[in-house]
Coordinates of C-alpha atoms in Angstrom, one line a residue:
M693 CA 31.5 70.9 52.4
A694 CA 28.7 68.6 52.3
G695 CA 26.3 68.8 49.6
R696 CA 22.8 68.5 49.8
N697 CA 22.3 64.5 50.2
G698 CA 25.5 65.3 53.4
R699 CA 27.8 63.3 51.4
T700 CA 31.5 65.7 51.3
V701 CA 33.6 65.8 48.5
R702 CA 35.4 63.6 50.5
D703 CA 33.1 61.0 50.6
L704 CA 32.7 61.0 47.0
R705 CA 36.5 60.5 46.5
R706 CA 36.3 57.6 48.1
A707 CA 32.6 56.2 46.5
N708 CA 34.4 56.7 43.5
R709 CA 37.5 55.1 43.8
A710 CA 35.6 52.4 45.5
A711 CA 34.3 52.1 42.7
V712 CA 36.6 51.7 40.3
L713 CA 38.5 49.2 42.6
Q714 CA 36.2 46.9 42.8
R715 CA 35.2 46.9 38.9
L716 CA 39.2 46.2 38.5
Y717 CA 39.7 43.6 41.1
F718 CA 36.0 41.7 40.1
D719 CA 35.9 42.2 36.3
G720 CA 39.9 43.6 35.6
P721 CA 41.9 44.0 33.5
L722 CA 39.8 46.7 31.6
S723 CA 40.9 50.0 30.2
R724 CA 39.7 53.4 31.2
F725 CA 36.9 53.4 28.6
E726 CA 35.4 50.2 29.8
L727 CA 35.5 51.8 33.1
G728 CA 32.6 54.7 32.7
P729 CA 30.0 52.5 31.4
V730 CA 30.4 49.7 34.5
T731 CA 31.2 52.5 37.3
G732 CA 28.7 54.8 36.2
L733 CA 31.7 57.6 36.2
S734 CA 32.9 60.4 33.4
S735 CA 35.5 59.8 31.8
G736 CA 37.3 63.0 33.4
S737 CA 36.2 61.3 36.8
V738 CA 37.6 57.5 35.7
S739 CA 40.7 59.5 34.7
N740 CA 41.1 61.1 37.7
V741 CA 40.3 58.4 40.0
V742 CA 42.9 56.0 38.1
A743 CA 45.9 58.3 37.9
D744 CA 44.8 58.7 41.1
L745 CA 45.3 55.2 42.3
V746 CA 48.6 54.3 40.2
A747 CA 49.8 57.2 42.2
D748 CA 49.2 55.6 45.3
G749 CA 50.6 52.3 43.8
L750 CA 47.2 50.6 43.8
V751 CA 46.5 50.3 40.2
E752 CA 48.8 49.4 37.4
E753 CA 49.0 48.8 33.7
A754 CA 48.5 45.2 32.5
G755 CA 49.3 45.4 28.4
S756 CA 46.6 46.7 26.0
V757 CA 44.0 46.0 23.0
D758 CA 42.9 47.5 20.0
S759 CA 40.1 49.8 19.9
D760 CA 38.0 50.6 16.9
G761 CA 40.0 52.5 14.3
G762 CA 42.0 54.6 17.4
R763 CA 45.1 53.9 18.9
P764 CA 45.1 50.8 21.6
R765 CA 43.9 51.0 24.9
T766 CA 45.6 50.3 28.0
L767 CA 44.4 47.7 30.3
L768 CA 44.6 48.1 34.2
R769 CA 44.4 46.2 37.0
V770 CA 44.7 46.0 40.3
A771 CA 48.4 45.6 41.3
P772 CA 48.8 42.3 43.5
G773 CA 51.6 43.5 45.5
S774 CA 49.8 47.1 47.1
G775 CA 48.0 44.8 49.7
H776 CA 47.9 42.2 51.6
M777 CA 46.0 40.6 54.2
I778 CA 46.0 37.7 57.3
G779 CA 42.9 34.9 57.0
V780 CA 42.6 32.8 60.6
D781 CA 40.5 29.9 60.9
V782 CA 39.5 28.7 64.1
G783 CA 38.6 25.8 63.2
E784 CA 36.9 22.3 65.3
T785 CA 40.7 20.3 64.1
R786 CA 43.2 22.8 63.7
V787 CA 44.1 26.7 63.8
R788 CA 45.0 28.0 60.5
V789 CA 46.7 30.9 59.7
E790 CA 47.0 32.2 55.7
L791 CA 48.5 35.2 54.1
F792 CA 47.3 36.3 51.0
D793 CA 48.3 39.3 48.3
L794 CA 45.5 41.6 47.8
T795 CA 44.6 39.3 44.7
L796 CA 43.6 36.9 47.7
T797 CA 46.9 34.2 45.9
E798 CA 48.1 32.5 48.8
L799 CA 52.3 33.3 50.2
A800 CA 52.0 31.4 53.3
R801 CA 50.4 29.3 55.5
A802 CA 51.1 28.1 59.0
E803 CA 48.7 25.3 60.8
R804 CA 47.9 24.6 65.1
P805 CA 46.4 20.8 65.5
L806 CA 43.8 21.0 68.2
T807 CA 43.6 18.5 70.9
P808 CA 40.4 17.3 70.4
Q809 CA 37.3 19.2 72.7
R810 CA 39.9 21.5 73.7
Y811 CA 39.4 25.3 73.5
E812 CA 41.2 27.5 75.6
V813 CA 40.9 30.9 75.0
E814 CA 45.0 31.4 76.0
V815 CA 45.7 28.8 73.3
I816 CA 44.3 30.0 70.4
V817 CA 45.2 33.7 71.3
D818 CA 48.9 32.3 71.5
H819 CA 48.2 30.1 68.0
I820 CA 46.8 33.1 66.3
R821 CA 49.9 35.2 67.3
H822 CA 52.7 32.8 66.6
G823 CA 50.7 31.6 63.0
I824 CA 50.6 35.4 62.5
A825 CA 54.4 35.5 63.3
E826 CA 55.3 33.3 61.3
V827 CA 53.6 33.4 57.9
L828 CA 54.9 37.0 58.0
D829 CA 58.4 35.8 59.0
A830 CA 58.2 33.1 55.4
A831 CA 57.0 35.9 53.0
G832 CA 59.5 38.2 54.4
L833 CA 56.7 41.6 55.0
A834 CA 56.7 43.4 57.4
P835 CA 53.9 43.3 59.6
E836 CA 52.7 47.3 59.0
R837 CA 52.1 46.1 55.4
L838 CA 48.7 44.6 56.4
L839 CA 45.3 45.5 55.5
G840 CA 44.0 43.3 58.3
V841 CA 43.8 39.8 60.0
G842 CA 40.4 38.4 59.5
I843 CA 39.1 35.7 61.9
G844 CA 36.1 33.2 61.4
V845 CA 35.6 31.6 64.7
P846 CA 32.5 29.5 66.1
G847 CA 30.2 30.8 67.6
I848 CA 28.0 34.4 67.7
V849 CA 30.0 37.8 67.8
E850 CA 28.6 40.7 69.4
R851 CA 30.5 44.3 69.1
T852 CA 31.2 46.0 71.8
P853 CA 32.3 49.7 71.9
D854 CA 34.7 49.2 75.0
R855 CA 36.1 45.7 73.8
G856 CA 35.5 45.4 70.3
A857 CA 34.3 41.8 68.8
V858 CA 33.3 39.3 72.1
V859 CA 32.3 36.2 71.5
H860 CA 29.5 34.4 72.3
G861 CA 31.1 30.6 71.8
Q862 CA 28.7 28.1 73.6
T863 CA 29.3 25.0 72.0
I864 CA 33.4 26.1 72.9
G865 CA 32.8 26.8 75.9
W866 CA 33.2 30.7 75.6
D867 CA 30.8 33.0 77.3
A868 CA 31.8 36.9 76.6
V869 CA 35.1 35.8 75.1
P870 CA 36.7 39.9 74.3
L871 CA 39.6 37.9 71.4
E872 CA 39.8 41.0 69.9
A873 CA 41.5 43.0 72.6
L874 CA 43.1 39.8 73.9
L875 CA 44.8 39.4 70.1
R876 CA 45.6 43.4 70.9
T877 CA 47.3 43.1 73.8
G878 CA 51.1 42.2 73.5
S879 CA 50.1 42.0 69.5
P880 CA 53.1 41.6 67.7
L881 CA 50.9 43.9 65.1
P882 CA 50.9 47.8 64.9
D883 CA 47.8 49.6 65.7
T884 CA 47.3 50.7 62.5
V885 CA 46.7 46.8 61.5
P886 CA 42.6 45.7 62.3
Y887 CA 41.9 42.6 63.6
V888 CA 38.2 41.6 62.1
I889 CA 36.4 39.2 64.0
D890 CA 33.4 36.3 62.6
N891 CA 31.6 34.0 62.3
G892 CA 33.3 31.0 60.3
A893 CA 30.4 30.0 58.4
K894 CA 29.4 33.7 57.0
T895 CA 33.1 33.7 56.5
L896 CA 33.0 31.1 53.9
G897 CA 29.9 32.5 52.7
Q898 CA 31.6 35.3 51.2
A899 CA 34.2 33.4 50.2
E900 CA 31.9 31.3 48.2
M901 CA 29.5 34.6 47.0
W902 CA 33.0 36.3 46.3
F903 CA 34.6 33.6 44.3
G904 CA 32.7 30.2 44.5
A905 CA 30.0 28.7 43.5
G906 CA 27.9 31.0 45.0
R907 CA 29.0 34.0 42.6
G908 CA 25.8 35.5 40.3
A909 CA 23.3 34.2 43.4
R910 CA 20.9 37.3 45.1
N911 CA 19.9 34.6 47.3
A912 CA 22.0 31.7 48.7
V913 CA 22.7 29.7 52.0
V914 CA 26.1 28.9 52.2
V915 CA 26.6 25.9 54.8
L916 CA 29.4 24.7 57.0
F917 CA 29.9 20.7 58.0
G918 CA 32.6 20.1 59.9
S919 CA 32.7 18.8 63.3
G920 CA 29.5 20.7 63.6
V921 CA 27.1 22.7 61.1
G922 CA 26.1 26.2 60.3
A923 CA 25.1 28.1 57.7
S924 CA 25.3 31.8 56.3
L925 CA 22.5 33.4 54.6
V926 CA 23.1 35.9 51.9
T927 CA 19.9 38.3 50.1
P928 CA 20.3 41.8 48.8
E929 CA 19.4 43.0 52.6
A930 CA 22.9 41.0 53.7
D931 CA 25.1 40.8 50.5
Q932 CA 27.9 40.2 52.9
G933 CA 26.1 37.6 54.9
R934 CA 24.3 36.6 58.3
A935 CA 25.7 34.3 60.5
V936 CA 22.5 32.3 61.6
E937 CA 22.9 29.6 64.2
W938 CA 21.5 26.6 61.8
G939 CA 23.2 24.1 63.6
H940 CA 21.0 24.5 67.3
L941 CA 17.2 24.0 65.2
T942 CA 16.1 21.3 67.3
V943 CA 14.8 18.3 64.7
R944 CA 13.9 16.2 67.1
V945 CA 11.8 16.6 70.7
R946 CA 13.8 15.4 73.9
G947 CA 16.2 13.8 71.7
R948 CA 20.0 13.6 71.8
R949 CA 22.0 16.4 73.6
C950 CA 24.0 18.3 71.5
R951 CA 27.3 19.7 72.8
C952 CA 25.3 23.2 73.3
G953 CA 23.3 21.3 76.6
A954 CA 20.0 21.0 74.7
L955 CA 18.3 17.9 73.3
G956 CA 17.8 17.3 69.6
C957 CA 19.4 19.9 68.0
L958 CA 20.5 19.3 64.6
E959 CA 24.1 19.3 65.0
A960 CA 23.6 16.2 67.8
Y961 CA 22.4 14.2 64.4
A962 CA 24.1 16.0 61.1
G963 CA 27.5 17.4 62.4
A964 CA 30.6 14.8 62.2
E965 CA 31.6 14.5 65.8
S966 CA 27.8 13.0 66.8
L967 CA 27.6 11.2 63.0
L968 CA 31.0 9.2 64.6
A969 CA 29.2 9.1 68.1
R970 CA 26.5 7.2 66.3
W971 CA 28.6 5.1 64.4
R972 CA 30.8 4.2 67.4
E973 CA 27.5 3.5 69.4
E974 CA 26.2 1.1 66.9
G975 CA 29.7 -1.1 66.8
G976 CA 31.6 0.9 64.3
R977 CA 35.2 0.6 65.2
I978 CA 37.6 4.1 64.4
P979 CA 41.1 3.4 65.3
A980 CA 42.0 4.4 68.8
G981 CA 43.8 7.9 69.3
T982 CA 42.3 9.2 65.6
D983 CA 41.5 12.4 64.6
E984 CA 37.5 13.2 63.5
E985 CA 39.3 13.8 60.1
T986 CA 40.7 10.5 60.1
A987 CA 38.0 9.1 61.7
L988 CA 35.2 10.2 59.0
T989 CA 37.8 8.8 56.6
A990 CA 37.9 5.2 57.8
M991 CA 33.6 5.4 58.3
L992 CA 33.4 6.3 54.8
A993 CA 35.9 3.4 53.8
A994 CA 33.4 1.3 55.8
A995 CA 29.9 2.3 54.1
Y996 CA 31.4 2.6 50.8
P997 CA 34.5 0.5 50.0
A998 CA 36.6 0.2 46.8
G999 CA 36.3 -2.1 44.3
D1000 CA 33.9 -5.4 45.2
G1001 CA 34.1 -5.2 48.9
E1002 CA 31.2 -5.3 51.5
P1003 CA 30.1 -2.4 53.1
D1004 CA 29.5 -2.1 56.4
P1005 CA 25.9 -1.7 57.0
V1006 CA 25.8 0.0 60.1
A1007 CA 28.5 2.6 58.8
L1008 CA 25.8 3.1 55.8
A1009 CA 23.2 3.2 57.5
V1010 CA 24.8 6.0 59.8
L1011 CA 25.6 7.8 57.2
E1012 CA 22.1 7.5 55.7
E1013 CA 20.0 8.7 58.6
T1014 CA 22.6 11.6 58.8
A1015 CA 21.7 12.2 55.3
E1016 CA 18.0 12.7 56.2
Y1017 CA 18.5 14.6 59.2
L1018 CA 20.9 17.4 57.2
G1019 CA 18.4 17.3 54.3
A1020 CA 16.0 18.2 56.2
G1021 CA 17.2 20.8 57.8
L1022 CA 17.8 21.8 54.8
S1023 CA 14.4 22.4 54.1
D1024 CA 13.7 24.2 56.9
L1025 CA 16.4 26.9 55.1
I1026 CA 14.6 26.8 52.1
N1027 CA 11.4 27.1 53.1
L1028 CA 12.0 30.4 55.4
F1029 CA 14.4 31.9 53.5
Q1030 CA 13.6 30.5 50.1
P1031 CA 17.2 30.4 48.5
E1032 CA 18.0 30.4 45.2
R1033 CA 21.3 28.0 46.0
I1034 CA 22.7 25.4 48.8
L1035 CA 26.0 25.2 48.6
I1036 CA 27.9 22.9 51.1
G1037 CA 31.2 23.1 52.4
G1038 CA 33.3 22.8 55.5
W1039 CA 35.4 19.7 55.8
A1040 CA 33.5 16.8 56.3
G1041 CA 31.0 18.2 53.5
L1042 CA 33.6 18.3 51.0
A1043 CA 34.4 14.9 52.5
L1044 CA 31.4 13.2 52.1
G1045 CA 31.3 15.1 48.8
S1046 CA 29.2 13.6 46.1
R1047 CA 28.9 10.3 47.6
F1048 CA 26.3 12.0 50.1
L1049 CA 25.4 14.8 48.2
P1050 CA 22.6 12.9 46.5
A1051 CA 20.7 11.9 49.0
V1052 CA 20.7 14.9 51.4
R1053 CA 19.5 17.2 48.1
R1054 CA 16.3 14.4 47.7
H1055 CA 15.7 14.3 51.0
A1056 CA 15.7 18.2 51.0
L1057 CA 13.2 18.8 48.1
S1058 CA 11.0 16.2 49.9
Y1059 CA 10.7 17.5 53.1
A1060 CA 10.1 21.4 51.8
L1061 CA 7.3 23.1 49.7
R1062 CA 7.3 22.4 46.3
H1063 CA 6.9 25.8 44.8
P1064 CA 10.5 27.4 47.2
A1065 CA 11.8 23.6 46.6
G1066 CA 11.2 23.8 42.4
K1067 CA 13.6 27.3 42.3
V1068 CA 16.4 26.0 44.8
T1069 CA 19.9 24.3 43.9
V1070 CA 21.7 22.1 46.7
D1071 CA 25.4 21.6 45.6
L1072 CA 29.4 21.6 46.8
G1073 CA 31.4 24.8 47.6
R1074 CA 34.1 24.9 45.1
L1075 CA 36.9 26.5 47.3
G1076 CA 38.1 24.0 48.8
P1077 CA 39.2 23.3 52.7
D1078 CA 40.8 26.7 52.5
A1079 CA 37.0 29.0 51.5
V1080 CA 36.6 30.3 55.3
T1081 CA 40.6 31.0 55.6
V1082 CA 40.0 33.1 52.3
G1083 CA 36.6 34.8 53.9
A1084 CA 38.4 35.6 56.8
A1085 CA 41.2 37.4 54.1
I1086 CA 38.1 39.3 52.6
L1087 CA 36.8 41.0 56.0
P1088 CA 39.7 43.2 56.0
L1089 CA 39.3 43.2 51.7
A1090 CA 36.2 44.5 51.9
D1091 CA 36.2 46.9 54.3
F1092 CA 39.6 48.3 52.4
F1093 CA 37.6 48.9 49.3
A1094 CA 34.8 50.5 51.0
R1095 CA 37.5 53.3 52.4
G1096 CA 38.4 53.0 48.5
G1097 CA 41.8 52.2 48.9
R1098 CA 42.4 53.9 52.2
R1099 CA 44.3 52.2 55.5
P1100 CA 42.3 52.0 58.8
D1101 CA 43.2 54.3 61.2
P1102 CA 45.0 53.2 64.3
A1103 CA 42.9 50.4 66.4
P1104 CA 41.4 52.5 69.8
E1105 CA 43.0 50.6 72.8
S1106 CA 40.6 48.4 74.7
P1107 CA 40.7 47.8 78.6
L1108 CA 40.9 43.9 79.7
P1109 CA 41.1 44.0 83.5
A1110 CA 40.3 40.6 84.7
W1111 CA 41.1 39.0 81.2
R1112 CA 44.5 40.5 80.8
T1113 CA 44.8 39.2 84.7
A1114 CA 43.6 35.7 83.7
L1115 CA 46.1 35.2 81.0
Q1116 CA 49.0 36.7 82.9
E1117 CA 48.5 34.6 85.9
R1118 CA 48.6 31.7 83.3
A1119 CA 51.6 32.9 81.6
P1120 CA 55.0 30.6 81.6
R1121 CA 57.8 32.3 83.9

């Protein structure tokens, strides 16, 4: 039965369960007495919701605390083993798959390296499927116990009614790839376990806002600095983040060609791939056969040698120029969105770290308008190289909370005539 505002009793119960679960998750352990003020529920409603959640195995006791003159109050917390999620990072150098419990403690991981510049769809799908099977086997977890699989990918993600999440990844050669439906075809998971796919910069931003350097900020930009660059914008209107194709902002007319095909993109100057290419063009010696991460480490060692060594002037000059381009790009984000915080993450951003950050910060603030520049801080993210997988795992977790701790309905079957035929033709015999 619906009330005057259109909400049914079921809607109200779901909202109450969600409120209690989220407060225990972020602020727990808490007593029933403390849950009332932070959720806005009456003591009777709190007792009913807690009893329901305990019966479902989602909430458990976690000790007790003394009260003012009365009996000790029992503390409650979210039960870590009551749910599990998988986070997947389809990155520039590897596909990383991690299994987490409900409190996002890592239980198992699997990694598959990627050949540079190779993003064949069937290879990525195969890596994800095998990675999921590997982490479930390592933890001895039945697939049906998963709340979902979250996946962070490069590119724009569009949700369609017939094919689910479709990825437009121009820089990696993906043109409307129906990744969700491809994964569902021949999936090792039951239909009750959803795949939730989003942009990798957004999943990084989600992780930093929930658990990292973004906690407490209402307006923030989280930058993913890897082979290329991307960003996620978090505002009160988009509190779960919104991916922006910041790497393809034009910073130089008729400039270097970006891997997207356009000229003068920020990514053509500020991504690790372009940074290393510019060093090589200027005579930098990159060891043959090394991946980007190893090559960037070598470049940093050349520019900032240990002890009394002389820095490589070419490597240092390229890094300083990159810092200026990155700072100029950040100034556009400052002027456009006026964030409280800008956080830099991604494997390249973390590798460059504190040595690189002061120059980036200085250029960002010098190019930006004084008023918004005076209100923003520019820092590194805190969650390290696993932030994208953590953020990807948050995608099904956030949906689980929104449902009040109820599992989702089975995923609908998606038609894939052309893509399924293409993959079957390429499958080994």
